[in-house]
């Protein structure tokens, strides 16, 4: 998935040329790389495309790396004058985000698990305490120590065994999301000899305390396609392949139900899903299909009370909830529990011993519906703000009346609550201590823009009180709009630095997400994808008309698939924006989707279309930013990427920038910044993330004429 990221992506308009200080005027203009070979001719459906920069795909070619390094030096030279502002922003981030902190402990079995961070260190320390929070601390893994000597380090899938004496996790030292599975004996503190290479971060323990299931990816496409079984103490070369997903449009994973009775293998594709189940106490058994896959049928399952609960879109576009005995999984045995509603999207279901917590979305906002089991009066949890983000947090225990959830809004810092589903009471466990921040000094609003086809599009925004709606403020507009991913109105501590400098920060909940139900997604994908782009432009113009923004200082944010959005809107309406930072942007849509050896291509045909079919080829070609780049005046742009990106390959933004350099008819700055030691998610260390964001914000503020 070309997923949204922490990194900021800004679009800017043509109000003026980015002003460079006198000392930067002598920087030699960056020229696109000269092709080492003849331009690549790409032909499909009788149509030819000439790609002068196709050779940039050669990741191991020293000339490619040399070019990326040259672009980095050019970017560094042209942004040298913003370094004092960058340092100031970094200090603000450090002061605002508590450097020594601890997460809210959660109960799992006999232990309370948590993580903590320490000032001056980049990574968390994972810990637990037995039976009580007053018990001695047991360090599970200090990621700072594990990361020593690595430029990139990431931990995934951290899980204790059923006997709570063995810890398993997957570590990635490159950023390409290809991991090594490691094990630690928590009683002795020693690492086990078991070491399994080239796996994903997805794993699940059986309940025998010695068997673990893990997922492997295809070595070329990186599609998660195999589930393997390993027994501790045995040679990994003897591990058994228990399932292989052979359909190239599907990916698979494995998990243990909250009831801990069943292991589940999931197979997912954009429009279809399938599950296999096995009793967790007999891991040597064979998984059996829950319900065979069908085109356009998406479902998910959870277990409890001797039953499976099924969230399904069978005859229910916005999904409904069904229930069936655990030994009767055929659809004819399903009984409806919660009916389909046209105006409410059923997002997910959490099954507990005495309650079911249902997450629903109505009018763009999530609400929790609490359903007693076996029966009783249902109720909703009230959150009391016009725009917010809420989601279930770590709920590891089945036999509890407590639902833990995370809550924030554009003005309320991240908060963790326990909600007693029986007593209907809530307890605030923690609210992030944000330094130099007073929520009372900021105001949030929920607005509705009318798109060009008459559709009402929600916008969430925030500004510092004292703001005057007179068209004089710079505005940063964020958008994503793909995969049915909802853009949440959550707290963003970094953006406070923008609000305090007079910015309005806004979220455009455009089609392609799922804010307004399933149809919101359907009307922003495939042959309706351009609705995503026009919605974003229409939201920007609405905010200008309503005088929330200075028309000469309108910015935008988006990354990954949101970077595609950025590329599309600057081609369609370059005059709206003042400057662009496109993060890991998916901009070479047609070429990528024609290459089934690239990660994520085949299982995304139902998101973007399959360009091997002419109808989709023509439509994708009509908006693909790389193909639609033209001789015009573009905004100032900063484009970021990672050399090891496994989701949007680095060459897409690199090629796009090279092509734009030959075409653009302006003197607005165009910069490419490549992280040579990271992948799609950017830097792994928190201080490096602060600096990356400060670099991008300084670029934005400089364009807006705010230099302090």
Coordinates of N, CA and C in Angstrom, one line a residue, residues 65-233:
X65 N 23.4 6.0 -8.0 CA 23.7 6.5 -6.6 C 24.4 7.9 -6.7
X66 N 25.3 8.0 -7.6 CA 26.1 9.2 -7.7 C 25.1 10.4 -8.1
X67 N 24.2 10.1 -9.0 CA 23.2 11.1 -9.4 C 22.3 11.5 -8.2
X68 N 21.9 10.5 -7.4 CA 21.1 10.9 -6.2 C 21.8 11.7 -5.2
X69 N 23.1 11.3 -5.1 CA 24.0 12.1 -4.2 C 24.2 13.5 -4.7
X70 N 24.3 13.7 -6.0 CA 24.5 15.0 -6.5 C 23.2 15.9 -6.3
X71 N 22.0 15.2 -6.5 CA 20.8 15.9 -6.2 C 20.7 16.3 -4.7
X72 N 21.2 15.5 -3.8 CA 21.2 15.8 -2.4 C 22.1 17.0 -2.1
X73 N 23.3 17.1 -2.7 CA 24.2 18.2 -2.5 C 23.5 19.5 -3.0
X74 N 22.8 19.4 -4.1 CA 22.2 20.6 -4.7 C 21.1 21.0 -3.7
X75 N 20.3 20.1 -3.2 CA 19.2 20.5 -2.3 C 19.8 21.1 -1.0
X76 N 20.9 20.5 -0.5 CA 21.6 21.1 0.6 C 22.1 22.5 0.4
X77 N 22.6 22.7 -0.8 CA 23.1 24.1 -1.1 C 22.0 25.1 -1.1
X78 N 20.9 24.8 -1.8 CA 19.8 25.7 -1.9 C 19.0 25.9 -0.7
X79 N 19.2 25.1 0.3 CA 18.4 25.3 1.6 C 19.3 25.6 2.7
X80 N 20.6 25.9 2.4 CA 21.6 26.3 3.5 C 21.1 27.4 4.3
X81 N 20.4 28.4 3.7 CA 20.0 29.6 4.4 C 18.8 29.3 5.4
X82 N 18.2 28.1 5.3 CA 17.1 27.8 6.2 C 17.6 27.0 7.4
X83 N 18.9 26.8 7.5 CA 19.4 25.9 8.6 C 19.1 26.5 10.0
X84 N 19.3 27.8 10.2 CA 18.9 28.4 11.6 C 17.4 28.1 11.9
X85 N 16.6 28.2 10.9 CA 15.1 28.0 11.2 C 14.9 26.5 11.4
X86 N 15.6 25.6 10.7 CA 15.5 24.2 10.9 C 15.9 23.8 12.4
X87 N 17.0 24.4 12.8 CA 17.5 24.1 14.2 C 16.5 24.6 15.2
X88 N 15.9 25.7 15.0 CA 14.9 26.3 15.9 C 13.7 25.3 15.9
X89 N 13.2 24.8 14.8 CA 12.1 23.9 14.7 C 12.4 22.6 15.5
X90 N 13.6 22.1 15.3 CA 14.0 20.8 16.0 C 13.9 21.0 17.5
X91 N 14.4 22.2 18.0 CA 14.3 22.4 19.4 C 12.9 22.5 19.9
X92 N 12.0 23.1 19.0 CA 10.6 23.2 19.4 C 10.0 21.8 19.4
X93 N 10.3 20.9 18.5 CA 9.8 19.5 18.5 C 10.3 18.8 19.8
X94 N 11.5 18.9 20.1 CA 12.0 18.2 21.3 C 11.4 18.7 22.5
X95 N 11.1 20.0 22.6 CA 10.4 20.6 23.8 C 9.0 20.2 23.9
X96 N 8.4 20.0 22.7 CA 6.9 19.7 22.7 C 6.7 18.2 22.9
X97 N 7.6 17.4 22.5 CA 7.4 15.9 22.6 C 8.3 15.4 23.7
X98 N 7.7 14.9 24.7 CA 8.4 14.5 25.9 C 9.4 13.5 25.6
X99 N 10.7 13.8 25.9 CA 11.8 12.9 25.5 C 12.0 11.7 26.4
X100 N 11.7 11.8 27.7 CA 11.7 10.7 28.6 C 10.2 10.4 28.9
X101 N 9.7 9.3 28.5 CA 8.3 9.0 28.6 C 8.0 7.5 28.7
X102 N 6.8 7.2 29.1 CA 6.4 5.8 29.2 C 5.0 5.6 28.6
X103 N 4.8 4.5 27.9 CA 3.4 4.2 27.4 C 2.5 3.7 28.5
X104 N 1.2 3.7 28.3 CA 0.3 3.1 29.2 C 0.4 1.6 29.2
X105 N 0.8 1.0 30.4 CA 0.9 -0.5 30.4 C -0.4 -1.2 30.1
X106 N -0.4 -2.3 29.4 CA -1.6 -3.0 29.1 C -1.4 -4.5 29.6
X107 N -2.5 -5.1 30.1 CA -2.4 -6.4 30.7 C -2.5 -7.5 29.6
X108 N -1.6 -8.4 29.6 CA -1.7 -9.6 28.8 C -1.2 -10.8 29.6
X109 N -2.1 -11.6 29.9 CA -1.8 -12.8 30.8 C -1.4 -12.3 32.2
X110 N -0.3 -12.7 32.7 CA 0.2 -12.4 34.0 C 1.1 -11.2 34.1
X111 N 1.2 -10.5 33.0 CA 2.2 -9.3 33.0 C 1.5 -8.1 32.4
X112 N 2.1 -6.9 32.8 CA 1.8 -5.6 32.2 C 2.9 -5.3 31.3
X113 N 2.6 -5.0 30.1 CA 3.6 -4.6 29.0 C 3.6 -3.2 28.7
X114 N 4.7 -2.6 28.4 CA 4.8 -1.2 28.1 C 6.1 -0.9 27.4
X115 N 6.3 0.3 26.9 CA 7.5 0.8 26.3 C 7.9 2.1 26.9
X116 N 9.1 2.5 26.9 CA 9.5 3.8 27.4 C 10.6 4.3 26.6
X117 N 10.7 5.6 26.6 CA 11.8 6.3 25.8 C 12.6 7.1 26.8
X118 N 13.9 7.4 26.4 CA 14.8 8.1 27.3 C 15.4 9.3 26.5
X119 N 15.6 10.4 27.1 CA 16.1 11.6 26.5 C 17.5 11.3 25.9
X120 N 17.7 11.7 24.7 CA 19.0 11.5 24.0 C 19.1 10.2 23.3
X121 N 18.0 9.4 23.3 CA 18.0 8.1 22.7 C 16.9 8.0 21.6
X122 N 17.2 7.4 20.5 CA 16.3 7.4 19.3 C 15.2 6.3 19.4
X123 N 15.4 5.3 20.2 CA 14.5 4.1 20.1 C 13.9 3.8 21.4
X124 N 12.8 3.1 21.4 CA 12.1 2.7 22.7 C 12.8 1.5 23.3
X125 N 12.5 1.4 24.6 CA 12.9 0.2 25.4 C 11.6 -0.5 25.8
X126 N 11.4 -1.8 25.4 CA 10.2 -2.6 25.7 C 10.4 -3.4 27.0
X127 N 9.4 -3.2 27.9 CA 9.5 -3.8 29.2 C 8.2 -4.5 29.6
X128 N 8.2 -5.1 30.8 CA 7.0 -5.7 31.4 C 7.3 -5.8 32.9
X129 N 6.1 -5.9 33.6 CA 6.1 -6.2 35.1 C 5.1 -7.3 35.4
X130 N 5.5 -8.2 36.3 CA 4.6 -9.3 36.6 C 3.6 -9.0 37.7
X131 N 2.3 -9.1 37.3 CA 1.2 -9.1 38.3 C 0.8 -7.7 38.8
X132 N 1.7 -6.8 38.9 CA 1.5 -5.5 39.4 C 2.4 -4.5 38.8
X133 N 2.0 -3.2 38.7 CA 2.8 -2.2 38.2 C 3.9 -1.8 39.3
X134 N 3.7 -2.3 40.5 CA 4.8 -2.1 41.5 C 5.9 -3.1 41.5
X135 N 5.7 -4.1 40.6 CA 6.7 -5.2 40.5 C 8.0 -4.7 39.9
X136 N 9.1 -5.4 40.0 CA 10.3 -5.0 39.3 C 10.2 -5.0 37.8
X137 N 10.9 -4.1 37.2 CA 10.8 -4.0 35.7 C 11.7 -5.1 35.1
X138 N 11.2 -5.7 34.0 CA 12.0 -6.6 33.2 C 12.1 -6.1 31.8
X139 N 13.3 -5.8 31.4 CA 13.6 -5.3 30.1 C 13.5 -6.4 29.0
X140 N 12.6 -6.3 28.1 CA 12.4 -7.3 27.0 C 13.5 -7.1 25.9
X141 N 13.5 -5.9 25.4 CA 14.5 -5.5 24.4 C 14.7 -4.0 24.4
X142 N 15.9 -3.6 24.5 CA 16.3 -2.2 24.4 C 16.7 -2.0 22.9
X143 N 15.9 -1.4 22.2 CA 16.1 -1.2 20.7 C 17.3 -0.3 20.5
X144 N 17.6 0.5 21.4 CA 18.8 1.4 21.2 C 20.1 0.5 21.2
X145 N 20.1 -0.5 22.0 CA 21.3 -1.4 22.0 C 21.3 -2.3 20.7
X146 N 20.1 -2.8 20.4 CA 20.0 -3.7 19.2 C 20.3 -2.9 17.9
X147 N 20.0 -1.6 17.9 CA 20.2 -0.8 16.7 C 21.7 -0.3 16.5
X148 N 22.5 -0.5 17.6 CA 23.8 0.0 17.5 C 24.6 -0.5 16.3
X149 N 25.2 0.4 15.6 CA 25.9 0.1 14.4 C 25.1 0.1 13.1
X150 N 23.8 0.3 13.2 CA 23.0 0.3 12.0 C 22.4 1.7 11.7
X151 N 22.5 2.1 10.5 CA 21.9 3.4 10.1 C 20.4 3.3 10.1
X152 N 19.8 2.2 10.0 CA 18.3 2.0 10.1 C 18.1 0.8 10.9
X153 N 17.0 0.8 11.8 CA 16.7 -0.3 12.5 C 15.2 -0.2 12.9
X154 N 14.5 -1.3 12.7 CA 13.1 -1.3 13.0 C 12.7 -2.7 13.6
X155 N 11.8 -2.6 14.6 CA 11.3 -3.9 15.3 C 9.8 -4.0 15.0
X156 N 9.4 -5.2 14.6 CA 8.0 -5.5 14.3 C 7.6 -6.8 15.0
X157 N 6.3 -6.9 15.2 CA 5.7 -8.2 15.6 C 6.2 -8.7 17.0
X158 N 6.5 -7.8 17.9 CA 7.0 -8.2 19.2 C 5.9 -8.9 20.0
X159 N 6.1 -10.2 20.3 CA 5.1 -11.0 20.9 C 5.7 -12.0 21.9
X160 N 5.2 -12.1 23.1 CA 5.6 -13.2 24.0 C 4.8 -14.5 23.7
X161 N 5.4 -15.6 24.0 CA 4.8 -16.9 23.8 C 3.7 -17.1 24.8
X162 N 2.9 -18.2 24.6 CA 1.7 -18.4 25.5 C 2.2 -18.7 26.9
X163 N 3.4 -19.3 27.1 CA 3.9 -19.5 28.4 C 4.6 -18.3 29.0
X164 N 4.7 -17.2 28.2 CA 5.2 -15.9 28.6 C 6.7 -15.9 29.0
X165 N 7.4 -17.0 28.5 CA 8.8 -17.1 28.8 C 9.7 -16.9 27.6
X166 N 9.1 -16.8 26.4 CA 9.9 -16.6 25.2 C 9.4 -15.4 24.5
X167 N 10.3 -14.5 24.0 CA 9.9 -13.4 23.3 C 10.3 -13.5 21.8
X168 N 9.4 -13.2 20.9 CA 9.7 -13.3 19.5 C 9.5 -11.9 18.9
X169 N 10.4 -11.5 18.0 CA 10.2 -10.3 17.2 C 10.9 -10.4 15.9
X170 N 10.6 -9.4 15.0 CA 11.3 -9.4 13.7 C 12.0 -8.1 13.5
X171 N 13.2 -8.1 13.0 CA 14.0 -6.8 12.9 C 14.4 -6.6 11.5
X172 N 14.4 -5.3 11.1 CA 14.7 -4.9 9.7 C 15.9 -3.9 9.9
X173 N 17.0 -4.1 9.2 CA 18.2 -3.3 9.3 C 18.4 -2.5 8.1
X174 N 17.5 -2.5 7.1 CA 17.7 -1.9 5.8 C 16.6 -0.8 5.5
X175 N 15.3 -1.2 5.9 CA 14.2 -0.3 5.6 C 13.3 -0.8 4.5
X176 N 13.7 -2.0 4.0 CA 12.9 -2.6 2.9 C 11.8 -3.6 3.4
X177 N 11.7 -3.7 4.7 CA 10.6 -4.5 5.3 C 10.8 -6.0 5.1
X178 N 12.1 -6.3 4.9 CA 12.5 -7.7 4.9 C 13.2 -8.0 6.2
X179 N 12.6 -8.9 7.1 CA 13.1 -9.0 8.5 C 13.8 -10.3 8.8
X180 N 14.4 -10.3 9.9 CA 15.0 -11.5 10.5 C 14.2 -11.8 11.8
X181 N 13.7 -13.0 12.0 CA 12.9 -13.4 13.2 C 13.9 -13.8 14.3
X182 N 13.8 -13.2 15.5 CA 14.7 -13.5 16.6 C 13.9 -14.0 17.8
X183 N 14.6 -14.7 18.7 CA 13.9 -15.2 19.9 C 14.8 -15.0 21.1
X184 N 14.2 -14.7 22.3 CA 14.9 -14.5 23.5 C 14.2 -15.3 24.6
X185 N 15.0 -16.0 25.4 CA 14.6 -16.7 26.6 C 14.5 -15.6 27.7
X186 N 13.3 -15.3 28.1 CA 13.1 -14.2 29.1 C 13.5 -14.6 30.5
X187 N 13.6 -15.9 30.8 CA 14.0 -16.4 32.1 C 15.5 -16.2 32.3
X188 N 16.3 -16.5 31.3 CA 17.7 -16.4 31.4 C 18.3 -15.1 30.8
X189 N 17.4 -14.5 29.9 CA 17.9 -13.2 29.3 C 18.7 -13.5 28.1
X190 N 18.9 -14.8 27.7 CA 19.8 -15.1 26.6 C 19.0 -15.3 25.3
X191 N 19.7 -14.9 24.2 CA 19.1 -15.1 22.9 C 19.1 -16.6 22.5
X192 N 18.0 -17.1 21.9 CA 18.0 -18.5 21.4 C 18.8 -18.5 20.1
X193 N 19.2 -19.7 19.7 CA 19.9 -19.9 18.5 C 19.0 -19.9 17.3
X194 N 17.7 -20.1 17.5 CA 16.7 -20.0 16.4 C 16.8 -18.6 15.7
X195 N 17.0 -18.6 14.5 CA 17.1 -17.3 13.7 C 16.6 -17.5 12.3
X196 N 15.6 -16.8 11.9 CA 14.9 -17.1 10.6 C 15.0 -15.9 9.8
X197 N 15.7 -16.0 8.6 CA 15.9 -14.9 7.8 C 14.8 -14.7 6.7
X198 N 14.7 -13.5 6.2 CA 13.9 -13.1 5.1 C 12.4 -13.4 5.3
X199 N 11.9 -12.7 6.4 CA 10.5 -12.9 6.7 C 9.9 -11.5 6.8
X200 N 8.5 -11.5 7.0 CA 7.8 -10.2 7.2 C 7.8 -10.0 8.7
X201 N 7.1 -8.9 9.2 CA 7.0 -8.7 10.6 C 5.7 -9.3 11.2
X202 N 5.1 -10.2 10.4 CA 3.8 -10.8 10.8 C 4.1 -12.2 11.4
X203 N 3.7 -12.5 12.6 CA 3.9 -13.8 13.3 C 2.8 -14.1 14.3
X204 N 2.6 -15.3 14.7 CA 1.6 -15.7 15.7 C 2.0 -17.0 16.4
X205 N 1.9 -17.0 17.7 CA 2.3 -18.2 18.5 C 1.1 -19.1 18.6
X206 N 1.3 -20.4 18.6 CA 0.3 -21.4 19.0 C 0.3 -21.4 20.6
X207 N -0.6 -22.1 21.1 CA -0.7 -22.1 22.6 C 0.1 -23.3 23.3
X208 N 1.0 -23.9 22.5 CA 1.8 -25.0 23.1 C 3.2 -24.5 23.6
X209 N 3.4 -23.1 23.5 CA 4.6 -22.4 24.0 C 5.8 -22.8 23.2
X210 N 5.7 -23.4 22.1 CA 6.9 -23.8 21.3 C 6.8 -23.6 19.8
X211 N 5.6 -23.5 19.3 CA 5.3 -23.4 17.9 C 4.9 -22.0 17.5
X212 N 5.6 -21.5 16.5 CA 5.3 -20.1 16.0 C 5.1 -20.2 14.5
X213 N 4.1 -19.4 14.0 CA 3.8 -19.3 12.6 C 4.3 -17.9 12.1
X214 N 4.9 -17.9 10.9 CA 5.4 -16.6 10.4 C 5.2 -16.5 8.9
X215 N 5.3 -15.3 8.4 CA 5.0 -15.1 7.0 C 6.3 -14.7 6.2
X216 N 6.4 -15.3 5.0 CA 7.5 -14.9 4.1 C 6.9 -14.1 2.9
X217 N 7.8 -13.3 2.3 CA 7.4 -12.6 1.1 C 8.1 -13.1 -0.1
X218 N 7.5 -12.9 -1.3 CA 8.2 -13.2 -2.5 C 9.5 -12.4 -2.6
X219 N 10.6 -13.0 -2.9 CA 11.9 -12.2 -2.9 C 11.9 -11.1 -4.0
X220 N 11.1 -11.2 -5.0 CA 11.1 -10.1 -6.0 C 10.0 -9.1 -5.8
X221 N 8.8 -9.6 -5.7 CA 7.7 -8.6 -5.6 C 7.4 -8.2 -4.1
X222 N 8.0 -8.9 -3.2 CA 7.8 -8.7 -1.7 C 6.4 -8.9 -1.3
X223 N 5.6 -9.6 -2.1 CA 4.2 -9.9 -1.7 C 4.2 -11.0 -0.6
X224 N 3.5 -10.8 0.5 CA 3.4 -11.8 1.5 C 2.6 -13.0 1.0
X225 N 3.3 -14.1 0.8 CA 2.6 -15.2 0.0 C 2.7 -16.5 0.7
X226 N 3.5 -16.7 1.8 CA 3.6 -18.0 2.4 C 3.5 -17.9 3.9
X227 N 2.9 -18.9 4.5 CA 2.9 -19.0 6.0 C 3.6 -20.3 6.3
X228 N 4.6 -20.2 7.2 CA 5.5 -21.3 7.7 C 5.3 -21.5 9.1
X229 N 5.6 -22.8 9.6 CA 5.6 -23.2 10.9 C 7.0 -23.6 11.4
X230 N 7.3 -23.0 12.6 CA 8.6 -23.3 13.2 C 8.4 -23.8 14.6
X231 N 9.2 -24.8 15.0 CA 9.2 -25.3 16.4 C 10.5 -24.9 17.0
X232 N 10.5 -24.2 18.2 CA 11.7 -23.8 18.8 C 12.6 -24.9 19.1
X233 N 13.9 -24.6 18.8 CA 15.0 -25.6 19.0 C 15.3 -26.5 17.8

